[in-house]
Coordinates of C-alpha atoms in Angstrom, one line a residue:
X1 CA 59.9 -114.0 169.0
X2 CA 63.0 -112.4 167.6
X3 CA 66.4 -111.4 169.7
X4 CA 66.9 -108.2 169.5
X5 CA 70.6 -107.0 170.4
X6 CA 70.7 -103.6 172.4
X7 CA 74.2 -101.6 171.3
X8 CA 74.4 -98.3 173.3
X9 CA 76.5 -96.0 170.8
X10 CA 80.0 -95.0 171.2
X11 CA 81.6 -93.0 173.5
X12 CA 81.1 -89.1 172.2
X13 CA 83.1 -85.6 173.5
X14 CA 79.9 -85.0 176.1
X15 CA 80.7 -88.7 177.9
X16 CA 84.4 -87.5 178.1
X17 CA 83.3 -84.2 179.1
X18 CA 81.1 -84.8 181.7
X19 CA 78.1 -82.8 180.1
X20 CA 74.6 -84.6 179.8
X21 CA 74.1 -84.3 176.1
X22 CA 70.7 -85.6 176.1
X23 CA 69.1 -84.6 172.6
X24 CA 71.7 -82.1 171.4
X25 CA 72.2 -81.8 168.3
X26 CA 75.7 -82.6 166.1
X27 CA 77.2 -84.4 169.1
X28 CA 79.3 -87.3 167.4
X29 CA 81.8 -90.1 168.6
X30 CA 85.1 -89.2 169.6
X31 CA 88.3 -90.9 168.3
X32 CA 87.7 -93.4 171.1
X33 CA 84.2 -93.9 170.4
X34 CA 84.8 -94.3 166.6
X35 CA 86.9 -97.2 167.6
X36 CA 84.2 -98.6 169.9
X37 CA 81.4 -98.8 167.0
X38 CA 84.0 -100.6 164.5
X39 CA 85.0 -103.0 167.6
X40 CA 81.5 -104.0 168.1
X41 CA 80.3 -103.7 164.3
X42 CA 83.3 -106.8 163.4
X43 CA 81.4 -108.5 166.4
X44 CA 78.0 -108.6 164.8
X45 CA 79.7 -108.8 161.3
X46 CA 78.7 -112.7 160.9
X47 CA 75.7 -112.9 162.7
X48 CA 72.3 -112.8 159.7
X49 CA 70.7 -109.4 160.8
X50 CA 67.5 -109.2 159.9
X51 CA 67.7 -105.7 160.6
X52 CA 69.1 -102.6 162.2
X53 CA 67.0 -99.8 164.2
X54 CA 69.1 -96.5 165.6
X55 CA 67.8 -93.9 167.4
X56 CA 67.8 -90.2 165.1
X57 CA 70.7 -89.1 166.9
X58 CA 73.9 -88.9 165.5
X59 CA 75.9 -91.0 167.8
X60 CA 73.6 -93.5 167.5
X61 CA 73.6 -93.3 163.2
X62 CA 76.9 -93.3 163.1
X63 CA 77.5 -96.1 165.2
X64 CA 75.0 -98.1 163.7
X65 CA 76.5 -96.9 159.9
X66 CA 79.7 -99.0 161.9
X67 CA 77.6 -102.4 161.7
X68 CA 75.9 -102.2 159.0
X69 CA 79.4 -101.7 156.4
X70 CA 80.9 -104.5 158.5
X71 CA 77.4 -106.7 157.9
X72 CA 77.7 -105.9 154.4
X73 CA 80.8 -107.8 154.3
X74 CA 79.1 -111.2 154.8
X75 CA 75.8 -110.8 154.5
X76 CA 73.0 -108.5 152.4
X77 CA 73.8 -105.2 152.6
X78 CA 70.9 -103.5 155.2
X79 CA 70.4 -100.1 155.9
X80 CA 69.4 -98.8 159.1
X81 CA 66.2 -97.4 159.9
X82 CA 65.4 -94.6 162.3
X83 CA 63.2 -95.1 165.0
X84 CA 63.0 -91.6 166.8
X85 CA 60.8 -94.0 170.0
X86 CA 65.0 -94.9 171.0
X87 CA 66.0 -91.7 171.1
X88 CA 67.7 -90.3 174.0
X89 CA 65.3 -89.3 177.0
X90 CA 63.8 -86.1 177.1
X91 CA 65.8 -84.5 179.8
X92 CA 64.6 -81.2 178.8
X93 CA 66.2 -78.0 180.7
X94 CA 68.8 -80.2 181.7
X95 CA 70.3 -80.7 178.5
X96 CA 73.9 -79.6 178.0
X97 CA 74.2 -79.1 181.8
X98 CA 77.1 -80.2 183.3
X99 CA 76.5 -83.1 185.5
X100 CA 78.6 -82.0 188.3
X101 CA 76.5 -78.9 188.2
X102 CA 73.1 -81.0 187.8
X103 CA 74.2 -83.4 190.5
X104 CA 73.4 -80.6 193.4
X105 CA 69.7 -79.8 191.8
X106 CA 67.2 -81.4 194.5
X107 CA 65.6 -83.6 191.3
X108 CA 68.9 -85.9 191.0
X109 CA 68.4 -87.8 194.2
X110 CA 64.7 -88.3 192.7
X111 CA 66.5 -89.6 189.4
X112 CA 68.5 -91.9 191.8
X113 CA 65.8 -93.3 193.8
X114 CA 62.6 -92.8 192.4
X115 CA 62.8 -92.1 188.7
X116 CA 59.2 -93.3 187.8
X117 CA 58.7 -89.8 189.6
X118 CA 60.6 -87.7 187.4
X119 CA 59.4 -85.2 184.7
X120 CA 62.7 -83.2 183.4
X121 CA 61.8 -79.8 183.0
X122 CA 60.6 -78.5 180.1
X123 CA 61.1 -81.9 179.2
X124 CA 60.0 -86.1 179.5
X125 CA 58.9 -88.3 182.0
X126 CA 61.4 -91.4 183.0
X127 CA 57.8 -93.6 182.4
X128 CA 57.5 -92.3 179.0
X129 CA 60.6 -92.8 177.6
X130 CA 60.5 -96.8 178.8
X131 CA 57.1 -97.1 177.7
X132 CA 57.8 -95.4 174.4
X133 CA 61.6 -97.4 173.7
X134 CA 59.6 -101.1 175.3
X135 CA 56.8 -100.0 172.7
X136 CA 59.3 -100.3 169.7
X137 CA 61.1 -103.0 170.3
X138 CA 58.2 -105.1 171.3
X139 CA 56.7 -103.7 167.7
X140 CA 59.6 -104.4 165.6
X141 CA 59.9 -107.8 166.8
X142 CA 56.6 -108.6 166.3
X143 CA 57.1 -107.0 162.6
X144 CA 59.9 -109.3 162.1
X145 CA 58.7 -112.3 163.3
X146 CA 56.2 -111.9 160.3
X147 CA 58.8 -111.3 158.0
X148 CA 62.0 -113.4 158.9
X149 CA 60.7 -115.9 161.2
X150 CA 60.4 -115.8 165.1
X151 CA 64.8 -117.0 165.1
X152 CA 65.6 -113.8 163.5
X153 CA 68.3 -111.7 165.1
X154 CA 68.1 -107.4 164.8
X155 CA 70.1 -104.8 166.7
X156 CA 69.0 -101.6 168.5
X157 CA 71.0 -99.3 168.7
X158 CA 70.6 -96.6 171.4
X159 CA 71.4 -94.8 174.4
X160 CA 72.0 -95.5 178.1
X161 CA 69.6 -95.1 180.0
X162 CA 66.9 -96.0 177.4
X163 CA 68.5 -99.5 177.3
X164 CA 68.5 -99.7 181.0
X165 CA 64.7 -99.2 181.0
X166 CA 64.2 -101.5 178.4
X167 CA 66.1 -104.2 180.8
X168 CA 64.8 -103.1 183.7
X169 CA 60.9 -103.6 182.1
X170 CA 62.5 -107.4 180.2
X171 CA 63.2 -108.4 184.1
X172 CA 60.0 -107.7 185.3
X173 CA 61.6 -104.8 187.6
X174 CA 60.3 -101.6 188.9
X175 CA 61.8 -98.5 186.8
X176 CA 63.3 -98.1 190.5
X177 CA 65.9 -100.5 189.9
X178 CA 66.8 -99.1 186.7
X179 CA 69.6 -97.3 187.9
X180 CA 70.9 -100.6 189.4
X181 CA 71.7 -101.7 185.9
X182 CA 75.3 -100.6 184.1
X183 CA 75.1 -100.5 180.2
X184 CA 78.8 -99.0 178.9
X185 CA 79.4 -97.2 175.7
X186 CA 79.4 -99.6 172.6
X187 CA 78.3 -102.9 175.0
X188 CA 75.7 -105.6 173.7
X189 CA 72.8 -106.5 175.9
X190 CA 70.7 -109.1 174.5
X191 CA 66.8 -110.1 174.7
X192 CA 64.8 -112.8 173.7
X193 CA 60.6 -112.0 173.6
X194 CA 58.8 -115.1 173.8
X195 CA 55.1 -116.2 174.5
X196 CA 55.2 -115.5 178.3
X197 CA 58.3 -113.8 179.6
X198 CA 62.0 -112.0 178.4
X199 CA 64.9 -113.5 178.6
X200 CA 67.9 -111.6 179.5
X201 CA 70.5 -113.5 177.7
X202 CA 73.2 -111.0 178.1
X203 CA 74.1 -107.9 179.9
X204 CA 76.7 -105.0 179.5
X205 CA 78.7 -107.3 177.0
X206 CA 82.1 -106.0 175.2
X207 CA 83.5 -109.2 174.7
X208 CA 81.9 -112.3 174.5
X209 CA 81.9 -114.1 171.1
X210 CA 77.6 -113.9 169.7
X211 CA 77.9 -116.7 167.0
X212 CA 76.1 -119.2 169.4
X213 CA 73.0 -116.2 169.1
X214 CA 72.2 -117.8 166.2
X215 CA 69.4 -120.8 166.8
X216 CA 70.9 -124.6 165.6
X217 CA 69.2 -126.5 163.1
X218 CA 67.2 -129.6 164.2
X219 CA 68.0 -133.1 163.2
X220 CA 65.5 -132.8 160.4
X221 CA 67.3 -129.3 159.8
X222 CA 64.8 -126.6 161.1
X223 CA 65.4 -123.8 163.6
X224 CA 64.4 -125.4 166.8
X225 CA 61.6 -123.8 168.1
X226 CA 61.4 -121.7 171.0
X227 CA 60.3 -122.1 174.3
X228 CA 58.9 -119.8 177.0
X229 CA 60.1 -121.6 179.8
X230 CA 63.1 -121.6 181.4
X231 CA 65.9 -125.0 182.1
X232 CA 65.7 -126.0 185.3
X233 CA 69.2 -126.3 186.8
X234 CA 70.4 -123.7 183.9
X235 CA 71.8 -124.6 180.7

C-alpha cells in the first residue's frame, strides 16, 4: 500500500500560549509556525505526491497550502483536500481552557493513563477520534493505491494527538500508550500499509532528508514491490 507522511501543522498563538485550542475557530500559525510549514514544505518539495489531505482547520490548511506551492515547484501542481475525519479531537467543554487550569480537573490523569476512557465533555471520545483519523488514512490509501499504484507517496496533515493515535494503532499498541509517543509541531512521521502489518518508518522527524521515501526501480526498471515482512537483522 501507499506511505502516507503524517505533518502535524505549525506551531499557532494557542501552542505558545498554553491554551488547548482544540476546534476553535480562526486560530492560525504564528511567525514561528509560518516558518515551520515552509521548512518542512521545501522538505517534501521533491518527493512525487500523489496527494495532500489536511484536516478543516486552519492551521492545518495553511500549513498544508506551505507544501503544496513548494510541490508545485517540481512537480504537478496538487491541491489539498479536506478531510474533516483528521480534524482535531473533540475535546468539547475543554476547548479554549487553559491547560494549566485543565491540568487540576480530575479527567486529566484519566487523559494520562487511561484515555480509551475518556469522553470530553460536551464533546468526543479518545476511541472515536483514532477510529475515525485510522479510518481515513487506511481509506485514502486504499483510494490511491487504485489510482497511483501501491509506491505512491501522500501527506496528512494534522494535529497532535490525532497523529499519535494513528501511531499508536500502526504499532499495534493500546490507545494507553498513546501518550508515550511525542509528535512536535511541523515533524514528519511516516507509515507504510502493507498486506499484514504497518510499518513505522519514521517518528517525530524535523530533519532527516525523505528522498530515499521514494521506492528504487528494479533492474528491469519497475518499482520493486512491496513486502509485508520485516528484514531480519534490520536493514
Amino acid at each position: 500500500m501507499p506511505t502516507v507522511i503524517l505533518v502535524r501543522h505549525g506551531r499557532s498563538a494557542a501552542n505558545t500560549s498554553g491554551t488547548l485550542a482544540g476546534r476553535t475557530p480562526g486560530v492560525k500559525l504564528d511567525e514561528t509556525g509560518v516558518e515551520q510549514a515552509e521548512a518542512v514544505a521545501q522538505r517534501l518539495a521533491e518527493l512525487p505526491l500523489a496527494a495532500i489531505v489536511t484536516s478543516p482547520l486552519e492551521r492545518c490548511k495553511q500549513t498544508a497550502a506551505a507544501i503544496a506551492k513548494h510541490h508545485a515547484e517540481h512537480h504537478p501542481v496538487l491541491r489539498p483536500a479536506t478531510d474533516r475525519r483528521l480534524t482535531e479531537c473533540g475535546y468539547g467543554d475543554w476547548t479554549g481552557k487553559k491547560i494549566a487550569t485543565l491540568a487540576k480537573d480530575p479527567l486529566w490523569t484519566v487523559v494520562q493513563q487511561h484515555p480509551s476512557a475518556v469522553t470530553f465533555p460536551n464533546g468526543e471520545s479518545m476511541r472515536g477520534m483514532q477510529q475515525r483519523a485510522v479510518d481515513a488514512v487506511r481509506a485514502h490509501d486504499a483510494e490511491l493505491a487504485k489510482s497511483h499504484g501501491n509506491n505512491a507517496i501522500w501527506v496528512a496533515v494534522s494535529h497532535g494527538d490525532v497523529i499519535k493515535a494513528i501511531v499508536a494503532d500502526a504499532l499495534g499498541q493500546h490507545l494507553d500508550t498513546f501518550q508515550r509517543i511525542v509528535v512536535d509541531t511541523a515533524s514528519t512521521t511516516i507509515i507504510t500499509y502493507t498486506a499484514t502489518r504497518p510499518f513505522l518508518v519514521r517518528l517525530n522527524d524535523s530533519g532527516s532528508e525523505l528522498a530515499s521515501l521514494v521506492p528504487k526501480p528494479t533492474a528491469k526498471g519497475k518499482p520493486k514491490k512491496q513486502s509485508s515482512d520485516a528484514v531480519v537483522g534490520g536493514r
